[in-house]
Amino acid sequence: MNNQNAPVALGRVGMWSIELSGIEPAVATEVAAELHSQGWGAIWLVGAGGPGMWNAAERMLDAGSEAAVAFGVMSIWGADADAAPAEHERLTWKFGPRLMSGFGVSNPHSAAAVGKDFTTPINEMNKYLDMLDGAAPALPRSQRLLGALGPRMVDLAGRRTAGIHPFLVTAESNAGYRDILGGDSLIAPHLGVVLEEDPARARAIARRGVGMFIGFPAYQANLRRLGFTDADLIPGGSDRLIDATVAWGSVDRIADRIAEHHAAGADHVALHVMNGQPGLPLAEWRELAPLARR
């Protein structure tokens, strides 16, 4: 049996999907097997916090041995987060150190919805990490990360977890995160991807996929830290903002954008493929597959 506290190897590039955790189990297993065979370093399950996320992770892990599985990220106020120490241990004993559990502090409304108080994001995340450390057994620091954006949460992640999974960020942001974290912590940013070479169509697809998040206060605050202004933070985002946070164009252009993230300090890039259609973007995943092993 592998060392159960070993770091999780995410590889250089992974596939990030909102849809995978909500489809029929048999279909999810078949799709996961294909993603494993394509050679992606990690399969990212998104929207964690609803029922069945641990079972979804188990299906992804059981479908092949090539990829790790990561949660990107679950709210610390959800039932899945309460179950994290026991469920993470169960899956790690079964599959080895291939599961990265990602956590986010969410917002006061999420805490209130489950009858809990919310003080400050840093205080609440510290308390939650104390719970993970105090569990029997603890959820290892090397196998957990935070959905961190601001410098204080990034610093906390560096001190108490394997690293960060920032959402809706630019390639240049990795350099700032690396300055805070130093050389040893994991930086695994989300990168929206649209395989469309017409600028207007590509941006329209991107806005349907990530535009709503631009209106969220936490993301707006971080985008301002990254140099965007009111002119960019319009509904759906300005062209400048979309172009900076979403990679669009040919496969070669997507490869260049991934390389920009790595060059700026990212260890792993989680690709969120959008095509403007409901369901899984299977055709696009297959077209991008050559990038999995670069």
Coordinates of N, CA, C and O in Angstrom, one line a residue, residues 43-199:
I43 N -8.8 14.7 -12.7 CA -10.2 15.0 -13.0 C -10.8 15.8 -11.8 O -10.8 15.3 -10.7
W44 N -11.2 17.0 -12.1 CA -11.8 17.9 -11.1 C -13.3 17.8 -11.0 O -14.0 18.0 -12.0
L45 N -13.8 17.4 -9.9 CA -15.2 17.4 -9.6 C -15.6 18.8 -9.0 O -15.1 19.2 -8.0
V46 N -16.6 19.4 -9.6 CA -17.0 20.7 -9.2 C -18.4 20.7 -8.7 O -19.2 19.9 -9.0
G47 N -18.8 21.8 -7.9 CA -20.1 21.8 -7.3 C -20.2 21.0 -6.1 O -21.3 20.6 -5.6
A48 N -19.0 20.6 -5.5 CA -19.0 19.8 -4.3 C -19.7 20.5 -3.2 O -19.5 21.6 -2.9
G49 N -20.5 19.7 -2.5 CA -21.4 20.3 -1.4 C -22.7 19.7 -1.4 O -23.5 19.7 -0.5
G50 N -23.1 19.0 -2.5 CA -24.4 18.3 -2.6 C -24.2 16.9 -2.3 O -23.1 16.4 -2.1
P51 N -25.3 16.2 -2.2 CA -25.2 14.8 -1.8 C -24.5 13.9 -2.9 O -24.6 14.2 -4.1
G52 N -23.7 12.9 -2.4 CA -23.1 12.0 -3.3 C -21.8 12.3 -3.9 O -21.3 11.6 -4.8
M53 N -21.2 13.4 -3.4 CA -19.9 13.8 -4.0 C -18.8 12.8 -3.8 O -17.9 12.5 -4.6
W54 N -18.8 12.2 -2.6 CA -17.8 11.2 -2.3 C -18.0 9.9 -3.2 O -17.0 9.3 -3.6
N55 N -19.2 9.6 -3.4 CA -19.5 8.4 -4.3 C -19.1 8.8 -5.7 O -18.5 7.9 -6.4
A56 N -19.3 10.0 -6.1 CA -18.8 10.4 -7.5 C -17.3 10.3 -7.6 O -16.8 9.9 -8.6
A57 N -16.6 10.8 -6.5 CA -15.1 10.7 -6.5 C -14.7 9.2 -6.6 O -13.7 8.9 -7.3
E58 N -15.4 8.3 -5.9 CA -15.0 6.9 -5.9 C -15.2 6.4 -7.3 O -14.3 5.6 -7.8
R59 N -16.3 6.7 -8.0 CA -16.4 6.3 -9.4 C -15.3 6.8 -10.3 O -14.8 6.0 -11.1
M60 N -14.9 8.0 -10.1 CA -13.9 8.6 -10.9 C -12.5 7.8 -10.7 O -11.8 7.5 -11.6
L61 N -12.2 7.6 -9.4 CA -11.0 6.9 -9.1 C -11.0 5.4 -9.6 O -10.0 4.9 -10.0
D62 N -12.1 4.8 -9.5 CA -12.2 3.4 -9.8 C -12.2 3.2 -11.3 O -12.0 2.1 -11.8
A63 N -12.4 4.2 -12.1 CA -12.6 4.1 -13.6 C -11.2 4.0 -14.3 O -11.1 3.6 -15.4
G64 N -10.1 4.3 -13.6 CA -8.8 4.2 -14.2 C -7.7 4.6 -13.2 O -8.0 5.1 -12.1
S65 N -6.5 4.4 -13.5 CA -5.4 4.7 -12.6 C -4.5 5.9 -13.0 O -3.6 6.2 -12.3
E66 N -4.8 6.4 -14.2 CA -4.0 7.5 -14.7 C -4.1 8.8 -14.0 O -3.1 9.5 -13.6
A67 N -5.3 9.2 -13.7 CA -5.6 10.5 -13.1 C -5.9 10.5 -11.6 O -6.5 9.5 -11.1
A68 N -5.5 11.6 -11.0 CA -6.0 11.8 -9.6 C -7.4 12.4 -9.7 O -7.8 12.7 -10.8
V69 N -8.1 12.5 -8.6 CA -9.4 13.2 -8.6 C -9.3 14.3 -7.5 O -8.7 14.2 -6.5
A70 N -9.8 15.5 -7.9 CA -9.7 16.6 -7.0 C -11.1 17.3 -6.9 O -11.9 17.3 -7.9
F71 N -11.4 17.8 -5.7 CA -12.6 18.6 -5.5 C -12.3 20.0 -5.7 O -11.4 20.5 -5.0
G72 N -13.0 20.7 -6.5 CA -12.6 22.1 -6.8 C -13.8 23.1 -6.7 O -14.3 23.5 -7.7
V73 N -14.2 23.5 -5.6 CA -14.0 23.1 -4.2 C -15.3 22.9 -3.5 O -16.3 23.4 -3.9
M74 N -15.3 22.2 -2.3 CA -16.5 22.0 -1.6 C -16.6 23.1 -0.5 O -15.6 23.5 0.2
S75 N -17.8 23.6 -0.2 CA -18.0 24.5 0.9 C -17.8 23.9 2.2 O -18.3 22.8 2.4
I76 N -17.2 24.6 3.1 CA -17.0 24.0 4.4 C -18.3 23.9 5.2 O -18.3 23.3 6.3
W77 N -19.4 24.5 4.7 CA -20.6 24.5 5.4 C -21.5 23.3 5.0 O -22.6 23.1 5.5
G78 N -21.1 22.5 4.0 CA -21.9 21.4 3.5 C -21.7 20.1 4.2 O -20.7 19.9 4.9
A79 N -22.6 19.2 4.0 CA -22.6 17.9 4.6 C -21.4 17.1 4.1 O -20.7 16.3 4.9
D80 N -21.0 17.3 2.9 CA -19.8 16.6 2.3 C -18.5 17.0 3.1 O -17.6 16.2 3.3
A81 N -18.5 18.3 3.5 CA -17.3 18.8 4.2 C -17.2 18.2 5.6 O -16.2 17.8 6.1
D82 N -18.4 18.0 6.2 CA -18.4 17.4 7.5 C -17.9 15.9 7.5 O -17.3 15.4 8.4
A83 N -18.2 15.3 6.4 CA -17.8 13.9 6.2 C -16.4 13.7 5.7 O -15.9 12.6 5.6
A84 N -15.7 14.8 5.4 CA -14.4 14.8 4.7 C -13.4 13.9 5.4 O -12.8 13.1 4.6
P85 N -13.1 14.0 6.7 CA -12.0 13.1 7.2 C -12.3 11.6 7.0 O -11.4 10.9 6.5
A86 N -13.4 11.2 7.3 CA -13.7 9.7 7.2 C -13.8 9.3 5.7 O -13.2 8.2 5.4
E87 N -14.5 10.1 4.9 CA -14.6 9.7 3.5 C -13.3 9.8 2.7 O -12.9 8.9 1.9
H88 N -12.5 10.8 3.0 CA -11.2 10.9 2.4 C -10.3 9.8 2.8 O -9.6 9.2 1.9
E89 N -10.3 9.4 4.0 CA -9.5 8.2 4.5 C -10.0 6.9 3.8 O -9.2 6.1 3.3
R90 N -11.3 6.8 3.7 CA -11.8 5.6 3.1 C -11.3 5.4 1.6 O -10.9 4.3 1.2
L91 N -11.4 6.5 0.9 CA -11.0 6.4 -0.5 C -9.5 6.4 -0.7 O -9.0 5.7 -1.6
T92 N -8.8 7.0 0.2 CA -7.3 6.9 0.1 C -6.8 5.5 0.5 O -5.9 5.0 -0.2
W93 N -7.4 4.8 1.4 CA -7.0 3.4 1.7 C -7.4 2.5 0.5 O -6.7 1.6 0.2
K94 N -8.4 2.8 -0.2 CA -8.9 2.0 -1.3 C -8.0 2.2 -2.5 O -7.7 1.3 -3.3
F95 N -7.7 3.5 -2.8 CA -7.0 3.9 -4.1 C -5.6 4.4 -3.9 O -5.0 4.7 -4.9
G96 N -5.1 4.6 -2.7 CA -3.9 5.2 -2.5 C -4.0 6.7 -2.5 O -5.1 7.3 -2.7
P97 N -2.9 7.5 -2.4 CA -3.0 9.0 -2.3 C -3.3 9.6 -3.7 O -2.5 10.3 -4.3
R98 N -4.5 9.4 -4.2 CA -4.9 10.0 -5.5 C -6.1 11.0 -5.4 O -6.6 11.4 -6.4
L99 N -6.5 11.3 -4.1 CA -7.6 12.2 -4.0 C -7.2 13.5 -3.3 O -6.6 13.5 -2.2
M100 N -7.5 14.6 -4.0 CA -7.2 16.0 -3.4 C -8.5 16.6 -3.0 O -9.4 16.8 -3.8
S101 N -8.7 16.8 -1.7 CA -9.9 17.4 -1.2 C -9.7 19.0 -1.1 O -8.9 19.4 -0.4
G102 N -10.5 19.7 -1.9 CA -10.4 21.1 -1.9 C -11.6 21.7 -1.2 O -12.7 21.3 -1.2
F103 N -11.3 22.8 -0.4 CA -12.3 23.4 0.4 C -12.4 24.9 0.2 O -11.3 25.6 0.0
G104 N -13.6 25.5 0.4 CA -13.7 26.9 0.3 C -14.6 27.4 1.4 O -15.5 26.7 1.9
V105 N -14.4 28.7 1.8 CA -15.1 29.2 3.0 C -16.5 29.7 2.6 O -17.4 29.9 3.4
S106 N -16.8 29.9 1.3 CA -18.1 30.3 0.8 C -18.5 31.7 1.4 O -17.7 32.6 1.3
N107 N -19.7 31.8 2.0 CA -20.1 33.1 2.5 C -21.0 33.0 3.7 O -21.4 31.9 4.1
P108 N -21.3 34.1 4.4 CA -22.2 34.1 5.6 C -23.6 33.4 5.3 O -24.1 32.8 6.2
H109 N -24.1 33.6 4.1 CA -25.4 33.0 3.8 C -25.4 31.5 3.8 O -26.3 30.9 4.3
S110 N -24.3 30.9 3.4 CA -24.1 29.5 3.4 C -24.0 29.0 4.8 O -24.6 27.9 5.2
A111 N -23.4 29.7 5.7 CA -23.3 29.3 7.1 C -24.6 29.5 7.8 O -25.1 28.6 8.5
A112 N -25.3 30.6 7.5 CA -26.6 30.8 8.1 C -27.6 29.7 7.7 O -28.5 29.3 8.5
A113 N -27.5 29.2 6.5 CA -28.4 28.2 6.0 C -28.4 26.9 6.7 O -29.3 26.1 6.7
V114 N -27.2 26.7 7.4 CA -27.1 25.4 8.2 C -27.1 25.8 9.7 O -26.6 24.9 10.5
G115 N -27.5 27.0 10.0 CA -27.6 27.4 11.4 C -26.3 27.6 12.1 O -26.2 27.5 13.3
K116 N -25.3 28.1 11.4 CA -23.9 28.3 12.0 C -23.6 29.8 11.8 O -24.0 30.5 10.9
D117 N -22.8 30.3 12.8 CA -22.3 31.7 12.7 C -21.1 31.8 11.8 O -20.4 30.9 11.6
F118 N -21.0 33.0 11.3 CA -19.8 33.3 10.4 C -19.1 34.6 10.9 O -19.8 35.6 11.0
T119 N -17.9 34.4 11.3 CA -17.1 35.6 11.8 C -16.4 36.3 10.7 O -16.8 37.2 10.1
T120 N -15.2 35.7 10.4 CA -14.4 36.2 9.2 C -14.0 35.0 8.4 O -13.9 33.9 8.9
P121 N -13.7 35.2 7.1 CA -13.3 34.0 6.3 C -12.1 33.3 6.9 O -12.0 32.1 6.9
I122 N -11.1 34.0 7.3 CA -9.9 33.4 7.8 C -10.1 32.6 9.1 O -9.7 31.5 9.3
N123 N -10.9 33.2 10.0 CA -11.2 32.6 11.2 C -12.0 31.3 11.0 O -11.7 30.2 11.6
E124 N -13.0 31.3 10.1 CA -13.8 30.2 9.9 C -13.0 29.1 9.2 O -13.2 27.9 9.5
M125 N -12.1 29.4 8.3 CA -11.3 28.4 7.6 C -10.3 27.8 8.6 O -10.1 26.6 8.6
N126 N -9.7 28.6 9.4 CA -8.8 28.1 10.5 C -9.5 27.1 11.4 O -9.0 26.0 11.7
K127 N -10.8 27.4 11.8 CA -11.5 26.5 12.6 C -11.8 25.2 11.9 O -11.7 24.1 12.5
Y128 N -12.1 25.3 10.6 CA -12.4 24.1 9.8 C -11.1 23.2 9.7 O -11.2 22.0 9.8
L129 N -10.0 23.9 9.4 CA -8.8 23.1 9.3 C -8.4 22.5 10.6 O -7.8 21.4 10.7
D130 N -8.7 23.2 11.7 CA -8.4 22.6 13.0 C -9.3 21.3 13.2 O -8.8 20.3 13.7
M131 N -10.5 21.3 12.7 CA -11.3 20.1 12.7 C -10.7 19.0 11.9 O -10.7 17.8 12.3
L132 N -10.2 19.3 10.7 CA -9.6 18.3 9.9 C -8.3 17.7 10.6 O -8.1 16.5 10.5
D133 N -7.6 18.6 11.2 CA -6.4 18.1 11.9 C -6.7 17.3 13.2 O -6.0 16.4 13.5
G134 N -7.8 17.6 13.8 CA -8.2 16.9 15.0 C -9.0 15.7 14.8 O -9.3 14.9 15.8
A135 N -9.4 15.4 13.6 CA -10.2 14.2 13.3 C -9.3 12.9 13.5 O -8.0 13.0 13.5
A136 N -9.9 11.8 13.7 CA -9.2 10.6 13.9 C -9.6 9.6 12.8 O -10.7 9.0 12.9
P137 N -8.8 9.4 11.7 CA -7.5 10.1 11.5 C -7.7 11.5 10.9 O -8.7 11.8 10.4
A138 N -6.6 12.3 11.0 CA -6.7 13.6 10.4 C -6.7 13.5 8.8 O -6.2 12.5 8.3
L139 N -7.2 14.5 8.2 CA -7.1 14.6 6.7 C -5.8 15.3 6.4 O -5.6 16.4 6.8
P140 N -4.8 14.6 5.8 CA -3.5 15.1 5.7 C -3.4 16.4 5.0 O -4.1 16.7 4.0
R141 N -2.5 17.2 5.5 CA -2.2 18.5 4.9 C -1.9 18.4 3.4 O -2.2 19.2 2.5
S142 N -1.1 17.3 3.1 CA -0.6 17.1 1.7 C -1.7 16.7 0.7 O -1.4 16.7 -0.5
Q143 N -2.9 16.5 1.3 CA -4.0 16.0 0.4 C -5.2 16.9 0.4 O -6.3 16.5 0.1
R144 N -5.0 18.1 0.8 CA -6.1 19.1 0.9 C -5.5 20.5 0.4 O -4.4 20.8 0.5
L145 N -6.4 21.2 -0.2 CA -6.1 22.6 -0.7 C -7.3 23.5 -0.5 O -8.4 23.1 -0.1
L146 N -7.1 24.8 -0.7 CA -8.1 25.8 -0.5 C -8.4 26.5 -1.8 O -7.5 26.8 -2.7
G147 N -9.7 26.8 -2.0 CA -10.1 27.7 -3.1 C -9.8 29.2 -2.7 O -10.8 29.9 -2.3
A148 N -8.6 29.5 -2.7 CA -8.1 30.8 -2.1 C -7.9 31.8 -3.3 O -7.4 31.5 -4.3
L149 N -8.2 33.1 -3.0 CA -8.0 34.2 -3.9 C -7.2 35.3 -3.3 O -6.2 35.8 -3.8
G150 N -7.6 35.8 -2.2 CA -7.0 37.0 -1.5 C -5.7 36.6 -0.8 O -5.5 35.4 -0.4
P151 N -4.8 37.5 -0.6 CA -3.5 37.2 0.0 C -3.5 36.5 1.4 O -2.7 35.6 1.7
R152 N -4.5 36.9 2.2 CA -4.5 36.3 3.6 C -4.9 34.8 3.5 O -4.4 34.0 4.2
M153 N -5.9 34.5 2.6 CA -6.3 33.1 2.5 C -5.3 32.3 1.8 O -5.1 31.1 2.1
V154 N -4.6 32.9 0.8 CA -3.5 32.2 0.1 C -2.4 31.9 1.1 O -1.8 30.8 1.1
D155 N -2.0 32.8 2.0 CA -1.0 32.6 3.0 C -1.5 31.5 3.9 O -0.6 30.6 4.3
L156 N -2.7 31.5 4.4 CA -3.2 30.4 5.2 C -3.1 29.0 4.5 O -2.7 28.0 5.1
A157 N -3.4 29.0 3.2 CA -3.3 27.8 2.5 C -1.9 27.3 2.5 O -1.6 26.1 2.6
G158 N -1.0 28.2 2.3 CA 0.4 27.8 2.3 C 0.9 27.2 3.6 O 1.8 26.3 3.6
R159 N 0.4 27.7 4.7 CA 0.8 27.2 6.0 C 0.1 26.0 6.4 O 0.6 25.2 7.2
R160 N -1.1 25.7 5.9 CA -1.9 24.6 6.5 C -2.4 23.6 5.5 O -3.1 22.6 5.9
T161 N -2.1 23.8 4.2 CA -2.6 22.8 3.2 C -1.5 22.6 2.1 O -0.5 23.3 2.2
A162 N -1.8 21.8 1.1 CA -0.9 21.6 0.0 C -0.8 22.8 -0.9 O 0.2 23.0 -1.6
G163 N -1.8 23.7 -0.9 CA -1.8 24.8 -1.8 C -3.1 25.4 -2.2 O -4.1 25.3 -1.4
I164 N -3.3 25.9 -3.4 CA -4.5 26.7 -3.7 C -5.0 26.3 -5.1 O -4.3 25.8 -6.0
H165 N -6.4 26.5 -5.2 CA -7.0 26.3 -6.5 C -7.8 27.5 -6.8 O -9.0 27.6 -6.5
P166 N -7.2 28.6 -7.4 CA -7.9 29.8 -7.6 C -8.7 29.8 -8.9 O -8.4 29.2 -9.9
F167 N -9.9 30.4 -8.8 CA -10.9 30.4 -9.9 C -11.0 31.8 -10.5 O -11.0 32.8 -9.8
L168 N -11.1 31.8 -11.8 CA -11.3 33.1 -12.6 C -10.1 34.0 -12.4 O -10.3 35.1 -11.9
V169 N -9.0 33.5 -12.7 CA -7.7 34.3 -12.5 C -7.0 34.4 -13.9 O -7.2 33.7 -14.8
T170 N -6.0 35.3 -13.9 CA -5.1 35.5 -15.0 C -3.9 34.6 -14.9 O -3.5 34.2 -13.8
A171 N -3.1 34.4 -16.0 CA -1.9 33.8 -15.9 C -0.9 34.5 -15.0 O -0.2 33.9 -14.1
E172 N -0.9 35.9 -15.1 CA 0.0 36.7 -14.3 C -0.3 36.5 -12.8 O 0.7 36.7 -12.0
S173 N -1.5 36.2 -12.4 CA -1.8 36.1 -11.0 C -0.9 35.0 -10.3 O -0.6 35.1 -9.1
N174 N -0.5 34.0 -11.1 CA 0.3 32.9 -10.5 C 1.6 33.4 -9.9 O 2.1 32.9 -8.8
A175 N 2.2 34.4 -10.5 CA 3.4 35.0 -10.0 C 3.2 35.6 -8.6 O 4.0 35.4 -7.7
G176 N 2.1 36.3 -8.4 CA 1.8 36.9 -7.1 C 1.6 35.8 -6.1 O 2.0 36.0 -4.9
Y177 N 0.8 34.8 -6.5 CA 0.6 33.7 -5.5 C 1.9 33.0 -5.1 O 2.1 32.7 -4.0
R178 N 2.8 32.8 -6.1 CA 4.0 32.2 -5.8 C 4.9 33.0 -4.9 O 5.6 32.5 -4.0
D179 N 4.8 34.3 -5.0 CA 5.5 35.2 -4.1 C 5.1 35.0 -2.6 O 5.9 35.0 -1.7
I180 N 3.8 34.8 -2.4 CA 3.2 34.5 -1.1 C 3.6 33.1 -0.6 O 4.0 32.9 0.5
L181 N 3.4 32.1 -1.5 CA 3.5 30.8 -1.1 C 4.9 30.2 -1.0 O 5.2 29.2 -0.3
G182 N 5.8 30.8 -1.8 CA 7.1 30.2 -1.9 C 7.1 29.0 -2.9 O 6.1 28.8 -3.6
G183 N 8.2 28.3 -2.9 CA 8.4 27.3 -4.0 C 7.7 26.0 -3.8 O 7.6 25.2 -4.7
D184 N 7.3 25.6 -2.6 CA 6.9 24.3 -2.3 C 5.4 24.0 -2.4 O 4.9 22.9 -2.6
S185 N 4.5 25.1 -2.3 CA 3.1 24.9 -2.3 C 2.6 24.8 -3.7 O 3.1 25.3 -4.7
L186 N 1.5 24.0 -3.8 CA 0.8 23.8 -5.1 C 0.0 25.0 -5.5 O -0.8 25.5 -4.7
I187 N 0.1 25.4 -6.8 CA -0.8 26.4 -7.4 C -1.5 25.7 -8.6 O -0.8 25.3 -9.5
A188 N -2.8 25.6 -8.5 CA -3.5 24.8 -9.5 C -4.7 25.7 -10.0 O -5.9 25.4 -9.6
P189 N -4.5 26.7 -10.8 CA -5.6 27.6 -11.2 C -6.6 26.9 -12.2 O -6.2 26.0 -13.0
H190 N -7.8 27.4 -12.1 CA -8.8 27.1 -13.1 C -8.5 27.9 -14.4 O -8.1 29.1 -14.3
L191 N -8.8 27.3 -15.5 CA -8.7 28.1 -16.8 C -9.8 27.7 -17.7 O -9.9 26.6 -18.1
G192 N -10.7 28.7 -18.0 CA -11.8 28.5 -18.9 C -11.2 28.3 -20.3 O -10.2 28.9 -20.7
V193 N -11.8 27.4 -21.1 CA -11.3 27.0 -22.4 C -12.5 27.0 -23.4 O -13.5 26.4 -23.1
V194 N -12.3 27.7 -24.5 CA -13.3 27.6 -25.6 C -12.6 27.3 -26.9 O -11.8 28.1 -27.4
L195 N -12.9 26.2 -27.5 CA -12.3 25.9 -28.8 C -13.1 26.5 -30.0 O -13.9 25.9 -30.7
E196 N -12.9 27.8 -30.1 CA -13.6 28.6 -31.1 C -12.7 29.8 -31.5 O -12.2 30.5 -30.6
E197 N -12.5 29.9 -32.8 CA -11.5 30.9 -33.3 C -12.1 32.3 -33.6 O -11.4 33.3 -33.8
D198 N -13.5 32.3 -33.7 CA -14.1 33.6 -34.0 C -14.2 34.3 -32.7 O -14.8 33.8 -31.7
P199 N -13.7 35.5 -32.5 CA -13.6 36.2 -31.2 C -15.0 36.4 -30.6 O -15.2 36.2 -29.4

